[in-house]
XYZ file of C-alpha atoms in Angstrom:
719
model
C -27.219 -0.297 8.738
C -24.823 -0.753 5.837
C -21.390 -1.679 7.229
C -19.722 -2.207 3.851
C -17.471 0.844 4.043
C -16.545 0.148 7.675
C -15.640 -3.478 6.932
C -13.617 -2.355 3.909
C -11.659 -0.037 6.215
C -11.134 -2.975 8.617
C -9.758 -5.105 5.788
C -7.406 -2.371 4.549
C -6.032 -1.628 8.022
C -5.693 -5.341 8.845
C -3.725 -5.868 5.640
C -1.341 -3.071 6.647
C -0.915 -4.483 10.158
C -0.254 -8.001 8.845
C 2.242 -6.745 6.262
C 4.199 -4.873 8.928
C 4.003 -7.904 11.230
C 5.499 -10.156 8.548
C 8.319 -7.688 7.833
C 9.291 -7.584 11.523
C 9.121 -11.381 11.896
C 11.367 -11.905 8.876
C 13.959 -9.622 10.486
C 13.970 -11.839 13.585
C 15.728 -14.570 11.568
C 18.762 -12.306 11.416
C 18.605 -10.259 14.616
C 16.851 -10.555 17.965
C 13.682 -8.430 17.960
C 13.755 -5.206 19.939
C 11.097 -4.221 22.472
C 9.723 -1.815 19.894
C 9.361 -4.625 17.353
C 7.588 -6.896 19.834
C 5.260 -4.097 20.886
C 4.444 -3.359 17.238
C 3.518 -7.003 16.557
C 1.432 -7.128 19.721
C -0.421 -3.927 18.793
C -1.141 -5.277 15.319
C -2.710 -8.500 16.606
C -4.503 -6.756 19.460
C -6.039 -4.114 17.187
C -7.245 -6.756 14.716
C -8.751 -8.704 17.607
C -10.548 -5.651 18.983
C -12.030 -4.662 15.634
C -13.017 -8.242 14.810
C -14.815 -8.385 18.163
C -16.809 -5.273 17.231
C -18.141 -7.043 14.137
C -18.678 -10.365 15.904
C -16.019 -12.272 13.966
C -15.593 -14.947 16.645
C -13.138 -17.202 14.773
C -10.714 -14.308 14.378
C -11.154 -13.227 18.009
C -10.573 -16.738 19.430
C -7.448 -17.298 17.344
C -5.914 -13.884 18.032
C -6.596 -14.195 21.771
C -4.046 -17.006 22.129
C -1.560 -15.334 19.761
C -1.953 -12.135 21.772
C -1.115 -14.006 25.012
C 2.093 -15.327 23.478
C 3.085 -11.889 22.190
C 2.263 -10.314 25.553
C 4.632 -12.772 27.204
C 7.339 -11.958 24.668
C 7.084 -8.196 25.019
C 7.100 -8.449 28.842
C 10.161 -10.778 28.593
C 8.399 -13.551 30.517
C 8.894 -15.702 27.418
C 12.400 -15.577 25.914
C 12.384 -15.174 22.145
C 13.556 -18.326 20.344
C 14.163 -18.948 16.648
C 11.356 -21.546 16.522
C 8.872 -18.812 17.308
C 9.560 -17.032 14.009
C 8.158 -19.938 11.980
C 5.191 -20.382 14.341
C 4.281 -16.693 14.274
C 4.669 -16.483 10.491
C 2.240 -19.393 10.153
C -0.066 -17.626 12.612
C 0.142 -14.452 10.526
C -0.786 -16.386 7.351
C -3.764 -18.035 9.053
C -4.874 -14.751 10.587
C -4.745 -13.157 7.136
C -7.053 -15.918 5.888
C -9.457 -15.474 8.821
C -9.629 -11.694 8.476
C -10.551 -11.728 4.802
C -12.710 -14.859 4.692
C -14.779 -14.302 7.836
C -16.164 -11.095 6.334
C -17.709 -13.324 3.635
C -19.195 -15.973 5.909
C -18.502 -18.767 8.382
C -15.018 -20.314 8.471
C -14.935 -24.044 7.547
C -14.117 -26.486 10.339
C -11.052 -27.728 8.461
C -9.543 -24.238 8.589
C -10.422 -23.836 12.270
C -8.665 -27.155 12.957
C -5.633 -25.940 11.033
C -5.571 -22.809 13.164
C -5.829 -24.903 16.325
C -2.778 -26.904 15.206
C -0.804 -23.640 15.068
C -2.039 -22.685 18.548
C -0.965 -26.111 19.867
C 2.609 -25.285 18.891
C 2.399 -22.142 21.044
C 1.274 -23.940 24.218
C 4.743 -25.090 25.388
C 5.937 -21.475 25.326
C 2.826 -20.211 27.118
C 3.235 -22.800 29.893
C 6.709 -21.451 30.628
C 5.237 -18.043 31.447
C 2.235 -19.137 33.532
C 1.608 -16.751 36.377
C 4.176 -14.256 35.198
C 2.366 -12.210 32.575
C -0.272 -10.991 35.025
C 2.355 -9.945 37.530
C 4.233 -8.052 34.873
C 1.189 -6.250 33.504
C 0.075 -5.192 36.959
C 3.503 -3.793 37.636
C 3.620 -1.971 34.324
C 0.645 0.313 34.879
C 1.131 3.850 33.632
C 3.186 6.033 36.005
C 0.304 8.504 36.298
C -1.816 5.820 37.989
C 0.848 4.107 40.109
C 0.040 6.483 42.976
C -3.282 4.696 43.454
C -1.641 1.950 45.460
C -0.036 4.505 47.753
C -3.213 6.289 48.792
C -4.424 5.983 52.374
C -7.864 7.525 51.964
C -10.545 6.050 54.129
C -12.692 5.599 51.017
C -12.007 3.251 48.110
C -14.232 2.787 45.047
C -15.703 -0.740 44.912
C -15.001 -1.580 41.233
C -13.779 -0.126 37.949
C -15.046 3.347 37.055
C -14.827 3.961 33.310
C -15.314 7.511 32.036
C -15.727 7.291 28.269
C -16.291 10.346 26.016
C -16.097 9.530 22.275
C -15.146 12.399 19.978
C -17.984 13.964 18.052
C -16.646 12.740 14.705
C -16.219 9.135 15.860
C -18.941 7.829 13.525
C -17.145 9.234 10.490
C -14.122 7.154 11.530
C -16.241 4.009 11.193
C -16.366 3.357 14.957
C -19.378 2.488 17.111
C -18.812 3.258 20.848
C -21.604 0.857 21.907
C -19.677 -2.071 20.397
C -16.726 -1.390 22.697
C -18.975 -1.147 25.735
C -20.624 -4.419 24.739
C -17.221 -6.079 24.435
C -16.590 -5.308 28.131
C -19.018 -8.103 29.002
C -16.410 -10.631 27.876
C -14.215 -9.561 30.822
C -16.866 -9.048 33.496
C -20.258 -7.451 34.150
C -21.569 -3.908 33.818
C -23.341 -3.164 37.113
C -24.618 0.231 36.051
C -24.233 2.755 33.236
C -25.281 6.382 32.873
C -25.097 8.519 29.767
C -24.207 12.195 29.661
C -25.185 14.254 26.653
C -24.152 17.494 25.031
C -26.991 17.992 22.585
C -26.941 21.668 21.519
C -29.770 23.861 22.816
C -30.383 25.169 19.325
C -31.649 22.152 17.401
C -30.662 23.816 14.140
C -27.059 23.137 15.175
C -27.771 19.444 15.776
C -25.899 17.151 13.359
C -27.254 13.572 13.280
C -23.852 12.307 12.125
C -22.150 13.535 15.322
C -21.876 11.724 18.642
C -23.163 13.801 21.569
C -23.112 11.043 24.227
C -20.608 10.157 26.935
C -20.685 7.243 29.382
C -19.982 6.652 33.080
C -19.718 2.915 33.705
C -19.597 0.884 36.952
C -17.755 -2.276 35.820
C -16.932 -5.383 37.870
C -14.166 -7.706 36.665
C -11.306 -9.857 37.906
C -9.171 -8.712 34.965
C -6.276 -6.336 35.546
C -6.292 -2.686 34.541
C -4.271 -3.255 31.377
C -6.726 -5.901 30.103
C -9.684 -3.568 30.633
C -7.861 -0.731 28.892
C -7.136 -2.971 25.880
C -10.869 -3.218 25.179
C -10.802 0.459 24.144
C -7.411 0.345 22.414
C -8.860 0.796 18.925
C -11.011 3.822 19.840
C -8.782 5.427 22.498
C -7.220 7.893 20.058
C -10.695 9.063 19.006
C -12.048 9.662 22.514
C -11.332 10.749 26.061
C -10.949 7.638 28.208
C -10.057 7.328 31.882
C -10.285 4.127 33.903
C -10.062 4.096 37.708
C -9.354 0.609 39.105
C -10.939 -0.806 42.287
C -9.600 0.688 45.526
C -8.929 4.088 43.943
C -9.552 6.918 46.399
C -11.387 10.215 46.612
C -8.394 12.162 45.355
C -8.472 10.182 42.120
C -12.161 10.960 41.679
C -11.470 14.658 42.205
C -8.591 14.534 39.703
C -10.901 12.871 37.198
C -13.693 15.402 37.711
C -11.263 18.183 36.799
C -10.599 16.540 33.435
C -14.212 15.883 32.427
C -16.386 18.572 30.806
C -19.328 18.176 33.199
C -19.711 20.013 36.527
C -18.116 18.256 39.535
C -21.378 18.161 41.483
C -23.210 16.593 38.518
C -20.476 13.969 38.232
C -20.690 13.213 41.948
C -24.431 12.590 41.657
C -23.884 10.410 38.581
C -21.299 8.318 40.413
C -23.697 7.935 43.332
C -26.449 6.774 40.967
C -24.263 4.055 39.418
C -23.046 2.839 42.838
C -19.489 4.163 42.883
C -20.239 6.627 45.733
C -22.491 6.275 48.772
C -24.244 9.107 50.623
C -21.314 9.369 53.013
C -18.583 9.180 50.373
C -20.439 11.741 48.228
C -20.152 14.238 51.112
C -16.453 13.396 51.478
C -16.016 13.945 47.734
C -17.697 17.368 47.913
C -15.565 18.365 50.936
C -12.438 17.417 49.026
C -13.550 19.591 46.093
C -14.235 22.489 48.482
C -10.754 22.127 49.951
C -9.229 22.292 46.489
C -11.259 25.360 45.564
C -10.243 27.325 48.650
C -6.671 26.019 48.763
C -7.056 25.156 52.460
C -5.917 21.611 53.271
C -8.064 19.951 55.940
C -6.687 17.410 58.393
C -8.734 14.669 56.802
C -7.047 15.081 53.472
C -3.833 13.558 52.297
C -0.583 15.157 53.252
C 0.081 16.092 49.652
C -2.595 17.761 47.573
C -2.594 19.872 44.471
C -4.788 22.780 43.617
C -6.913 21.810 40.646
C -8.912 24.512 38.880
C -12.509 23.932 38.042
C -13.357 22.814 34.558
C -12.967 25.748 32.257
C -14.762 26.610 29.085
C -15.177 24.321 26.102
C -11.472 24.602 25.315
C -10.919 21.723 27.763
C -13.710 19.721 26.233
C -12.415 16.513 24.692
C -14.852 16.893 21.834
C -14.151 20.541 21.091
C -12.846 21.534 17.689
C -9.665 23.054 19.197
C -6.683 20.722 18.898
C -4.965 19.639 22.063
C -1.166 20.071 22.229
C -0.534 16.386 21.548
C -2.718 16.489 18.421
C -1.466 19.747 16.949
C 1.556 18.206 15.280
C -0.229 15.254 13.694
C -0.794 15.035 9.976
C -4.212 13.815 8.945
C -4.833 11.101 6.379
C -8.012 10.440 4.430
C -8.657 7.055 2.820
C -10.512 7.394 -0.467
C -11.916 4.714 -2.740
C -9.504 4.306 -5.670
C -12.448 4.415 -8.097
C -13.133 7.995 -7.055
C -9.535 8.938 -7.778
C -9.715 7.201 -11.159
C -12.868 9.151 -11.967
C -11.190 12.417 -10.929
C -8.152 11.725 -13.126
C -10.360 10.850 -16.104
C -12.258 14.119 -15.726
C -9.030 16.103 -15.366
C -7.744 14.374 -18.485
C -10.834 15.343 -20.455
C -10.412 18.890 -19.180
C -6.795 18.909 -20.384
C -7.917 17.902 -23.885
C -10.672 20.547 -23.968
C -8.293 23.218 -22.713
C -5.711 22.269 -25.347
C -8.350 22.649 -28.059
C -9.386 26.019 -26.620
C -5.770 27.194 -26.674
C -5.483 26.276 -30.350
C -8.566 28.326 -31.175
C -7.465 31.290 -29.061
C -3.981 31.145 -30.560
C -5.453 32.103 -33.954
C -7.064 35.204 -32.494
C -5.413 38.572 -31.950
C -6.813 39.256 -28.477
C -3.723 39.396 -26.229
C -5.759 39.513 -22.984
C -7.656 36.395 -23.960
C -4.432 34.611 -24.891
C -2.840 35.570 -21.567
C -5.868 34.280 -19.627
C -5.781 31.071 -21.641
C -2.120 30.503 -20.838
C -2.755 31.084 -17.130
C -5.712 28.683 -17.133
C -3.588 26.025 -18.842
C -0.790 26.459 -16.319
C -3.184 26.073 -13.392
C -4.801 23.072 -15.060
C -1.401 21.423 -15.480
C -0.794 21.877 -11.753
C -4.168 20.291 -10.973
C -3.265 17.452 -13.314
C 0.051 16.842 -11.561
C -1.618 16.885 -8.126
C -4.375 14.502 -9.214
C -1.874 12.061 -10.711
C 0.169 12.064 -7.501
C -2.925 10.993 -5.570
C -2.597 7.604 -7.246
C 1.184 7.335 -6.930
C 2.494 4.913 -4.306
C 6.057 3.876 -3.398
C 6.946 0.532 -4.898
C 8.736 -0.492 -1.688
C 5.487 -1.832 -0.214
C 5.194 -4.165 -3.189
C 8.860 -5.225 -2.939
C 8.468 -6.103 0.735
C 6.243 -9.129 0.167
C 8.942 -10.866 -1.887
C 11.118 -11.193 1.215
C 8.741 -13.885 2.420
C 8.561 -15.473 -1.046
C 12.362 -15.741 -1.256
C 12.622 -17.087 2.291
C 10.056 -19.847 1.751
C 11.439 -20.825 -1.674
C 14.963 -20.953 -0.299
C 13.889 -23.479 2.326
C 11.896 -25.511 -0.192
C 14.776 -25.642 -2.704
C 17.532 -26.099 -0.121
C 19.207 -22.804 -1.063
C 20.518 -19.944 1.039
C 19.096 -16.812 -0.612
C 19.219 -13.160 0.374
C 16.907 -10.527 -1.104
C 18.127 -6.932 -1.464
C 15.693 -4.147 -2.382
C 16.728 -0.702 -3.604
C 14.748 2.295 -4.769
C 11.853 1.508 -2.423
C 10.814 5.166 -2.459
C 10.314 5.167 -6.258
C 6.678 6.058 -6.934
C 4.458 4.426 -9.517
C 0.778 4.484 -10.440
C -1.207 2.307 -8.020
C -2.964 0.531 -10.897
C 0.402 -0.445 -12.395
C 1.744 -1.633 -9.020
C -1.302 -3.867 -8.554
C -0.848 -5.450 -11.989
C 2.889 -5.944 -11.464
C 2.338 -8.509 -8.705
C 2.139 -11.634 -10.892
C 5.000 -10.741 -13.301
C 7.392 -9.873 -10.477
C 6.429 -12.979 -8.511
C 7.214 -15.202 -11.487
C 10.543 -13.508 -12.191
C 11.579 -13.770 -8.529
C 10.586 -17.455 -8.407
C 12.523 -18.092 -11.625
C 15.601 -16.432 -10.146
C 15.356 -18.647 -7.051
C 14.845 -21.880 -9.008
C 16.634 -21.455 -12.352
C 19.076 -18.676 -11.598
C 20.729 -19.490 -8.279
C 22.772 -22.594 -7.555
C 22.774 -24.686 -4.397
C 25.282 -23.696 -1.681
C 27.504 -26.661 -2.641
C 27.584 -25.697 -6.323
C 28.320 -22.060 -5.489
C 31.177 -23.082 -3.214
C 32.731 -25.162 -6.003
C 32.602 -22.127 -8.298
C 34.283 -19.956 -5.693
C 31.109 -17.987 -4.943
C 29.636 -17.215 -1.499
C 27.270 -19.943 -0.324
C 24.499 -17.406 -0.037
C 22.967 -16.377 -3.340
C 21.643 -12.863 -3.873
C 18.567 -11.571 -5.655
C 18.202 -7.815 -6.012
C 15.077 -5.809 -6.798
C 15.807 -2.248 -7.858
C 13.548 0.548 -9.076
C 14.423 3.997 -10.407
C 13.140 6.727 -12.704
C 14.606 7.117 -16.173
C 13.453 9.491 -18.916
C 9.878 9.771 -17.681
C 9.522 6.034 -17.087
C 10.102 3.664 -14.203
C 12.713 0.933 -14.579
C 12.508 -2.194 -12.415
C 15.428 -4.621 -12.413
C 15.408 -8.198 -11.109
C 19.023 -9.342 -10.794
C 20.610 -12.553 -9.504
C 24.236 -13.679 -9.154
C 23.610 -17.250 -10.259
C 24.233 -19.415 -13.319
C 23.198 -16.919 -15.949
C 21.293 -17.956 -19.068
C 23.042 -20.303 -21.479
C 22.351 -18.888 -24.953
C 23.227 -22.150 -26.704
C 20.745 -24.066 -24.595
C 17.972 -21.545 -25.257
C 18.600 -21.614 -29.024
C 18.604 -25.410 -29.089
C 15.299 -25.467 -27.205
C 13.916 -23.095 -29.844
C 15.049 -25.457 -32.612
C 13.511 -28.460 -30.817
C 10.205 -26.584 -30.553
C 10.326 -25.621 -34.227
C 10.476 -21.924 -33.415
C 13.797 -21.198 -35.132
C 16.313 -22.893 -37.388
C 19.896 -22.517 -38.450
C 22.880 -21.261 -36.515
C 22.560 -19.051 -33.444
C 22.579 -15.306 -34.289
C 25.058 -12.885 -32.762
C 22.274 -10.814 -31.260
C 21.826 -11.815 -27.629
C 18.459 -10.059 -27.531
C 17.099 -12.151 -30.409
C 18.043 -15.353 -28.589
C 16.588 -14.322 -25.260
C 13.283 -13.357 -26.907
C 12.671 -17.102 -27.250
C 12.337 -17.329 -23.456
C 9.012 -15.503 -23.730
C 7.521 -17.986 -26.173
C 4.723 -20.162 -24.721
C 5.808 -23.670 -23.805
C 9.567 -23.045 -23.857
C 11.467 -23.873 -20.672
C 15.164 -24.471 -20.052
C 14.540 -26.369 -16.800
C 15.960 -29.895 -16.791
C 13.065 -31.189 -14.677
C 9.613 -30.102 -13.577
C 9.373 -28.953 -9.953
C 6.716 -27.396 -7.748
C 8.233 -24.026 -8.619
C 8.767 -24.083 -12.386
C 9.700 -26.114 -15.426
C 6.427 -26.407 -17.332
C 7.180 -23.632 -19.808
C 4.321 -21.495 -18.510
C 5.059 -18.090 -17.115
C 7.441 -15.855 -19.047
C 5.000 -15.563 -21.943
C 2.371 -14.378 -19.465
C 4.932 -12.010 -17.930
C 5.529 -10.436 -21.349
C 1.791 -10.092 -22.022
C 1.213 -8.416 -18.662
C 4.088 -5.978 -19.130
C 2.999 -5.077 -22.662
C -0.576 -4.522 -21.430
C 0.912 -1.837 -19.159
C 2.564 -0.173 -22.188
C 5.928 -1.419 -20.968
C 8.673 -3.667 -22.289
C 11.120 -6.192 -20.899
C 14.719 -6.950 -21.858
C 17.149 -9.588 -20.647
C 20.875 -9.335 -19.924
C 22.963 -12.297 -18.838
C 26.564 -13.346 -18.289
C 27.344 -17.083 -17.914
C 28.185 -18.065 -14.296
C 27.758 -14.459 -13.163
C 24.012 -13.955 -13.233
C 21.047 -12.536 -15.094
C 19.141 -9.284 -15.154
C 15.537 -8.768 -16.277
C 14.803 -5.087 -16.998
C 11.207 -3.823 -17.004
C 10.425 -0.342 -18.343
C 7.006 1.024 -17.493
C 5.161 4.339 -17.844
C 4.550 6.360 -14.688
C 0.787 6.302 -15.185
C -1.835 4.734 -17.420
C -4.278 7.624 -17.408
C -2.716 10.659 -19.094
C 0.200 10.851 -21.486
C 2.530 13.639 -22.537
C 2.770 13.022 -26.240
C 4.249 14.441 -29.414
C 1.587 14.878 -32.080
C 2.557 14.060 -35.681
C 0.621 13.717 -38.915
C 0.790 11.360 -41.885
C -1.628 12.204 -44.663
C -4.911 13.065 -42.993
C -4.244 10.965 -39.897
C -2.714 12.039 -36.580
C -0.512 9.908 -34.333
C 0.865 10.456 -30.839
C 4.383 9.368 -29.872
C 5.077 9.151 -26.087
C 7.070 12.264 -25.231
C 9.432 10.453 -22.858
C 10.783 8.463 -25.828
C 11.311 11.421 -28.174
C 14.912 12.694 -28.366
C 14.837 15.188 -31.260
C 13.201 16.047 -34.577
C 15.061 16.710 -37.837
C 14.333 17.488 -41.464
C 14.428 14.338 -43.597
C 16.625 15.220 -46.572
C 16.501 13.833 -50.126
C 19.612 11.679 -49.778
C 17.821 9.632 -47.121
C 14.877 8.761 -49.354
C 16.442 5.679 -50.985
C 14.366 2.623 -50.073
C 17.448 0.407 -50.098
C 19.062 2.490 -47.392
C 16.970 2.263 -44.190
C 19.500 4.195 -42.107
C 19.705 7.863 -41.256
C 23.071 9.537 -40.728
C 23.037 11.321 -37.375
C 26.249 13.017 -36.286
C 28.558 10.255 -37.462
C 26.309 7.298 -36.529
C 23.672 5.389 -38.500
C 20.160 5.260 -37.047
C 17.660 2.746 -38.468
C 14.325 4.279 -39.416
C 10.860 3.409 -40.728
C 8.143 5.363 -42.506
C 4.914 5.534 -40.576
C 2.976 5.663 -43.875
C 4.265 2.160 -44.740
C 2.577 0.698 -41.658
C -0.541 2.872 -41.430
C -1.568 3.855 -44.978
C -3.586 7.048 -45.194
C -4.941 9.419 -47.811
C -2.681 12.271 -48.848
C -3.695 15.778 -47.814
C -2.496 17.130 -51.183
C 0.049 19.422 -49.578
C 3.691 19.785 -50.476
C 5.319 17.112 -48.378
C 8.352 18.060 -46.343
C 9.170 14.893 -44.483
C 10.610 14.969 -40.969
C 12.215 12.281 -38.863
C 11.537 11.866 -35.146
C 14.453 10.239 -33.296
C 13.128 8.045 -30.499
C 14.777 5.952 -27.804
C 13.664 2.528 -26.633
C 15.844 1.536 -23.701
C 19.436 1.810 -24.892
C 18.572 1.809 -28.608
C 17.750 4.675 -30.959
C 15.668 4.671 -34.124
C 13.844 7.083 -36.401
C 10.207 7.461 -37.455
C 9.561 9.385 -40.658
C 6.398 11.521 -40.629
C 5.016 14.339 -42.763
C 4.085 17.034 -40.255
C 5.196 17.881 -36.706
C 2.334 19.320 -34.641
C 4.157 19.667 -31.304
C 3.636 18.533 -27.723
C 0.191 17.360 -26.759
C -1.228 16.185 -23.441
C -3.965 13.643 -23.870
C -6.126 11.069 -22.133
C -5.421 7.467 -23.082
C -8.435 5.496 -24.238
C -8.091 1.689 -24.507
C -8.586 0.071 -27.896
C -11.661 -2.050 -28.491
C -11.476 -5.838 -28.292
C -11.274 -6.073 -32.117
C -7.979 -4.100 -32.119
C -6.548 -5.536 -28.903
C -3.852 -7.571 -30.670
C -2.806 -4.934 -33.212
C 0.956 -4.470 -32.938
C 2.418 -0.990 -32.786
C -0.576 0.705 -31.136
C -1.089 0.994 -27.374
C -4.284 3.050 -27.330
C -6.097 5.984 -28.814
C -7.098 9.507 -27.939
C -9.804 11.928 -28.986
C -8.306 15.251 -30.029
C -9.815 18.632 -29.318
C -11.312 18.804 -32.842
C -13.030 15.434 -32.393
C -10.579 13.408 -34.511
C -9.097 10.154 -33.226
C -5.310 9.849 -32.906
C -3.560 6.496 -32.414
C -0.912 6.304 -29.695
C 2.192 4.615 -31.055
C 3.658 1.742 -29.040
C 7.327 2.182 -29.935
C 8.688 -1.209 -28.667
C 6.018 -3.317 -30.408
C 6.251 -1.203 -33.589
C 9.978 -1.921 -33.818
C 9.365 -5.582 -33.047
C 6.859 -5.711 -35.884
C 9.376 -3.981 -38.180
C 12.087 -6.529 -37.359
C 9.678 -9.403 -37.993
C 8.619 -8.029 -41.390
C 12.242 -7.352 -42.351
C 13.278 -10.917 -41.447
C 10.385 -12.296 -43.498
C 11.452 -10.149 -46.462
C 15.061 -11.339 -46.245
C 14.039 -15.008 -45.974
C 11.907 -14.855 -49.137
């Protein structure tokens, strides 16, 4: 049996549990955890333990068992929460993360097991304080619906645990195997007897081999308390009907249970007799109790308080029926889909968009109004499908921001700094592929802010600043893009120092220019670092150049703002998605180009007075806009038509510029195709697209095109 998909689901869910666990633990450094927080951490560890046990991941199970005991003591308040526990549990979370992901690949090395044992040793003093108390608490915290069991005075008591287990029919599709949970019971005791009940349809044509038609009645002997036995089924409880009667439960509890199960009461009585829960005598007592409930006449042998319980009704009460129970009716369902399938869907939708655009062009030249109307409707519906498909891959960036709380905390301790991380715009959505590739750039920028940007508490106090430094991560939408800002309130960047480093490296010469942006661009040159000494965090001049490469590979750009002694701000601008682009199609000669629509402000006729080569500025409503001719950078054959040049005004961040083209072809939605390895380093182009007529159009990368223009202009002036 191939368990690849099931194990992948285990890894994904474990990652989510561990991320939430870390977020809660980090909050405990500021405030005392609430009962809800402690319960959430306990559930996370317990669920991982249960699932790991299903797959036989013993190293994970053994480690989580001790961690679970500590968390159980904390949530039951038998162990008071202390600040030392935050560090211990964070280390436990890190080790558990390692175990979860590495044990799926093979056996865990002994060195790592020893490291885990050293973490568990630190927990022992706290566990000793609660010896003998956790059991008492858990026994006293049984669900209210079952607390009446201790009050019953029936002459009959069942000898051991009776477990009635009915998995839902679709349990296999959830990646769960009921037999694994039953097998895990053996770790707590012994299964004396087990009987299956089946609901295989009479008409075999209705039989679905992917459905579960079996239920289980289990006679289980164990010294463990009710809560411990229930925990075995914690991971599958929501996908099944489960009822556990503890030892010493009475006849009334059996009758209550029989009213909740789909099988006939007499059949259940015989089953319970076969597995040793009932004897011949107690079976008769059970049937008499059922008869009393049916007739409504209370016999003298029954309890003073009884309730009339109707017989099991039709399949509407069946736990496996397709009709939702009241508690399930309000739940929203979630389906986890392989991201490759979504990528494939978006690629196909993109190709469909291109084909539909070509069809619209052809239909537009025809005089059939009905055909044109149908074409417009089809395009509108296709655009809606496109929007929906793109949203499937959009995720809030807050999940990515969250992990930097731990990074900042650990770096603050290592560097001897008091640092607070603030995140804003957590709900801002971005393409999942972009979020995944943003991890390394953001990590480096956050580490730089901690090491280079912020001062020590003593230095900050001398400058009249709060001892605690602040780093802020902010994300928001702007003009069809996503902007991410990494801000600190530290030293700021010393322009003079950066320029001098550039001179020492032979990158620049002469006096420092007035343009702050030109100076700060040196920070992204390989090998340049302003750190006074090399540390474990930074100082080797490796990092910001890689950050720039990663951001540019995402069709984004990065700018730097800084004020001495007040702080720095790194601004990343990124597209919403990498798959499909809303573009503006232009033509130069016989070649077509696509300009990203979110950067286009307006289009104007390029008049004769602007044609002078010595004047590279365009007068726009009282201001001068620099411009370039696309033909100068991408030479192409003329189409022998009367040229009527136009200028497209574009915006890159806070700056405006113009691009002179020959023809404006209008808006165009297109699929982005990556350039081949030969053209990977070509400046000014971010990709290509195949148009509806089969021609190839280059997608203009506005930031790198302007950078290339500035470089060429500087070279011309220095000649």
